[in-house]
Tab-separated table of C-alpha atoms in Angstrom:
chain	number	residue	atom	x	y	z
A	895	UNK	CA	46.250	-113.298	73.910
A	896	UNK	CA	43.479	-115.862	74.025
A	897	UNK	CA	40.883	-113.064	73.579
A	898	UNK	CA	42.612	-111.925	70.452
A	899	UNK	CA	42.684	-115.338	68.769
A	900	UNK	CA	38.886	-115.674	69.419
A	901	UNK	CA	38.255	-112.211	67.821
A	902	UNK	CA	40.458	-113.210	64.846
A	903	UNK	CA	38.699	-116.519	64.488
A	904	UNK	CA	35.343	-114.689	64.563
A	905	UNK	CA	36.427	-112.237	61.986
A	906	UNK	CA	37.723	-114.957	59.715
A	907	UNK	CA	34.270	-116.842	59.937
A	908	UNK	CA	32.416	-113.638	59.289
A	909	UNK	CA	34.623	-112.947	56.231
A	910	UNK	CA	34.218	-116.452	54.953
A	911	UNK	CA	30.380	-116.222	55.337
A	912	UNK	CA	30.171	-112.975	53.782
A	913	UNK	CA	32.332	-114.096	50.716
A	914	UNK	CA	30.046	-117.325	50.405
A	915	UNK	CA	26.986	-115.031	50.437
A	916	UNK	CA	28.416	-112.638	47.885
A	917	UNK	CA	29.194	-115.434	45.403
A	918	UNK	CA	25.795	-116.930	45.828
A	919	UNK	CA	24.104	-113.408	45.251
A	920	UNK	CA	26.228	-112.906	42.145
A	921	UNK	CA	25.195	-116.527	40.857
A	922	UNK	CA	21.548	-115.612	41.447
A	923	UNK	CA	21.853	-112.362	39.578
A	924	UNK	CA	23.555	-114.074	36.668
A	925	UNK	CA	20.761	-116.763	36.708
A	926	UNK	CA	18.142	-113.915	36.610
A	927	UNK	CA	19.895	-112.235	33.800
A	928	UNK	CA	19.927	-115.488	31.788
A	929	UNK	CA	16.337	-116.029	32.367
A	930	UNK	CA	15.357	-112.401	31.462
A	931	UNK	CA	17.651	-112.648	28.360
A	932	UNK	CA	15.988	-115.825	27.108
A	933	UNK	CA	12.454	-114.489	27.526
A	934	UNK	CA	13.106	-111.267	25.914
A	935	UNK	CA	14.922	-112.734	23.085
A	936	UNK	CA	12.026	-115.276	22.602
A	937	UNK	CA	9.576	-112.484	22.511
A	938	UNK	CA	11.642	-110.359	20.027
A	939	UNK	CA	12.034	-113.469	17.752
A	940	UNK	CA	8.351	-113.931	17.799
A	941	UNK	CA	7.615	-110.257	16.935
A	942	UNK	CA	10.230	-110.223	14.305
A	943	UNK	CA	8.736	-113.383	12.638
A	944	UNK	CA	5.375	-111.771	12.848
A	945	UNK	CA	6.581	-108.511	11.420
A	946	UNK	CA	8.479	-110.388	8.592
A	947	UNK	CA	5.299	-112.467	7.796
A	948	UNK	CA	3.198	-109.239	7.512
A	949	UNK	CA	5.674	-107.557	5.102
A	950	UNK	CA	5.865	-110.834	3.171
A	951	UNK	CA	2.054	-110.990	2.834
A	952	UNK	CA	2.037	-107.231	1.695
A	953	UNK	CA	4.917	-107.176	-0.608
A	954	UNK	CA	6.143	-110.685	-1.458
A	955	UNK	CA	9.658	-109.370	-1.279
A	956	UNK	CA	12.223	-111.373	0.607
A	957	UNK	CA	14.499	-108.395	0.839
A	958	UNK	CA	11.772	-106.282	2.335
A	959	UNK	CA	10.904	-109.103	4.730
A	960	UNK	CA	14.539	-109.556	5.916
A	961	UNK	CA	14.862	-105.831	6.474
A	962	UNK	CA	11.763	-105.633	8.570
A	963	UNK	CA	12.899	-108.701	10.626
A	964	UNK	CA	16.377	-107.084	11.186
A	965	UNK	CA	14.723	-103.638	12.262
A	966	UNK	CA	12.369	-105.490	14.652
A	967	UNK	CA	15.323	-107.403	16.055
A	968	UNK	CA	17.220	-104.149	16.651
A	969	UNK	CA	14.444	-103.069	19.179
A	970	UNK	CA	16.128	-105.450	21.661
A	971	UNK	CA	19.705	-104.200	22.312
A	972	UNK	CA	22.277	-106.676	21.372
A	973	UNK	CA	19.940	-108.978	19.421
A	974	UNK	CA	21.410	-110.383	16.231
A	975	UNK	CA	19.558	-112.017	13.388
A	976	UNK	CA	21.382	-115.291	13.006
A	977	UNK	CA	19.152	-116.838	10.333
A	978	UNK	CA	16.012	-116.179	8.371
A	979	UNK	CA	14.593	-119.263	6.387
A	980	UNK	CA	11.806	-119.104	4.062
A	981	UNK	CA	10.754	-122.473	2.735
A	982	UNK	CA	7.542	-124.642	1.984
A	983	UNK	CA	6.877	-124.927	5.710
A	984	UNK	CA	6.992	-121.146	6.305
A	985	UNK	CA	9.240	-118.456	7.802
A	986	UNK	CA	11.688	-119.116	10.529
A	987	UNK	CA	13.708	-116.493	12.423
A	988	UNK	CA	16.600	-117.192	14.656
A	989	UNK	CA	18.176	-114.563	16.899
A	990	UNK	CA	20.948	-114.772	19.469
A	991	UNK	CA	21.887	-112.326	22.260
A	992	UNK	CA	24.629	-112.344	24.927
A	993	UNK	CA	23.189	-111.855	28.449
A	994	UNK	CA	24.704	-109.221	30.778
A	995	UNK	CA	26.318	-111.388	33.460
A	996	UNK	CA	29.067	-110.995	36.101
A	997	UNK	CA	30.296	-114.346	36.941
A	998	UNK	CA	29.594	-116.631	34.111
A	999	UNK	CA	31.812	-115.074	31.650
A	1000	UNK	CA	34.856	-115.933	33.936
A	1001	UNK	CA	33.936	-119.579	34.180
A	1002	UNK	CA	35.205	-121.274	30.812
A	1003	UNK	CA	33.043	-124.427	30.803
A	1004	UNK	CA	29.926	-122.231	31.668
A	1005	UNK	CA	30.636	-119.450	29.060
A	1006	UNK	CA	28.350	-120.948	26.418
A	1007	UNK	CA	25.316	-120.355	28.809
A	1008	UNK	CA	25.675	-116.671	28.391
A	1009	UNK	CA	24.518	-116.468	24.692
A	1010	UNK	CA	20.813	-117.269	24.287
A	1011	UNK	CA	19.392	-118.441	20.989
A	1012	UNK	CA	15.625	-118.081	20.030
A	1013	UNK	CA	13.949	-119.473	16.904
A	1014	UNK	CA	10.399	-118.672	15.991
A	1015	UNK	CA	8.588	-120.290	13.098
A	1016	UNK	CA	5.320	-119.056	11.316
A	1017	UNK	CA	3.533	-120.544	8.357
A	1018	UNK	CA	3.443	-118.315	5.167
A	1019	UNK	CA	0.566	-118.120	2.756
A	1020	UNK	CA	1.891	-118.576	-0.761
């Protein structure tokens, strides 16, 4: 009997270790997904603002500018144009996108980290 209890104890320790490593692995994957999402979204916001500014300089049309920003944002799956602001300081584009995560969606207090927001501002020539 003594031999069996040692085997069960070793198996239990191995399973506990494997579980901890699996949770750490998933947490690392989620962290990577958050970082990649933020970088991609920031690049897309910069590209959308640049495209919007180019269209503005060619057409002076806010509608055409907003369409071009929306089309540029759609090049990144899941990216949504949250706000386009044109004022005396220039053109501001804000996008948001939810990261593809495995664990953070299940943790209520951390759920807000899943959605990234990126804003890019460029001066406009009047």
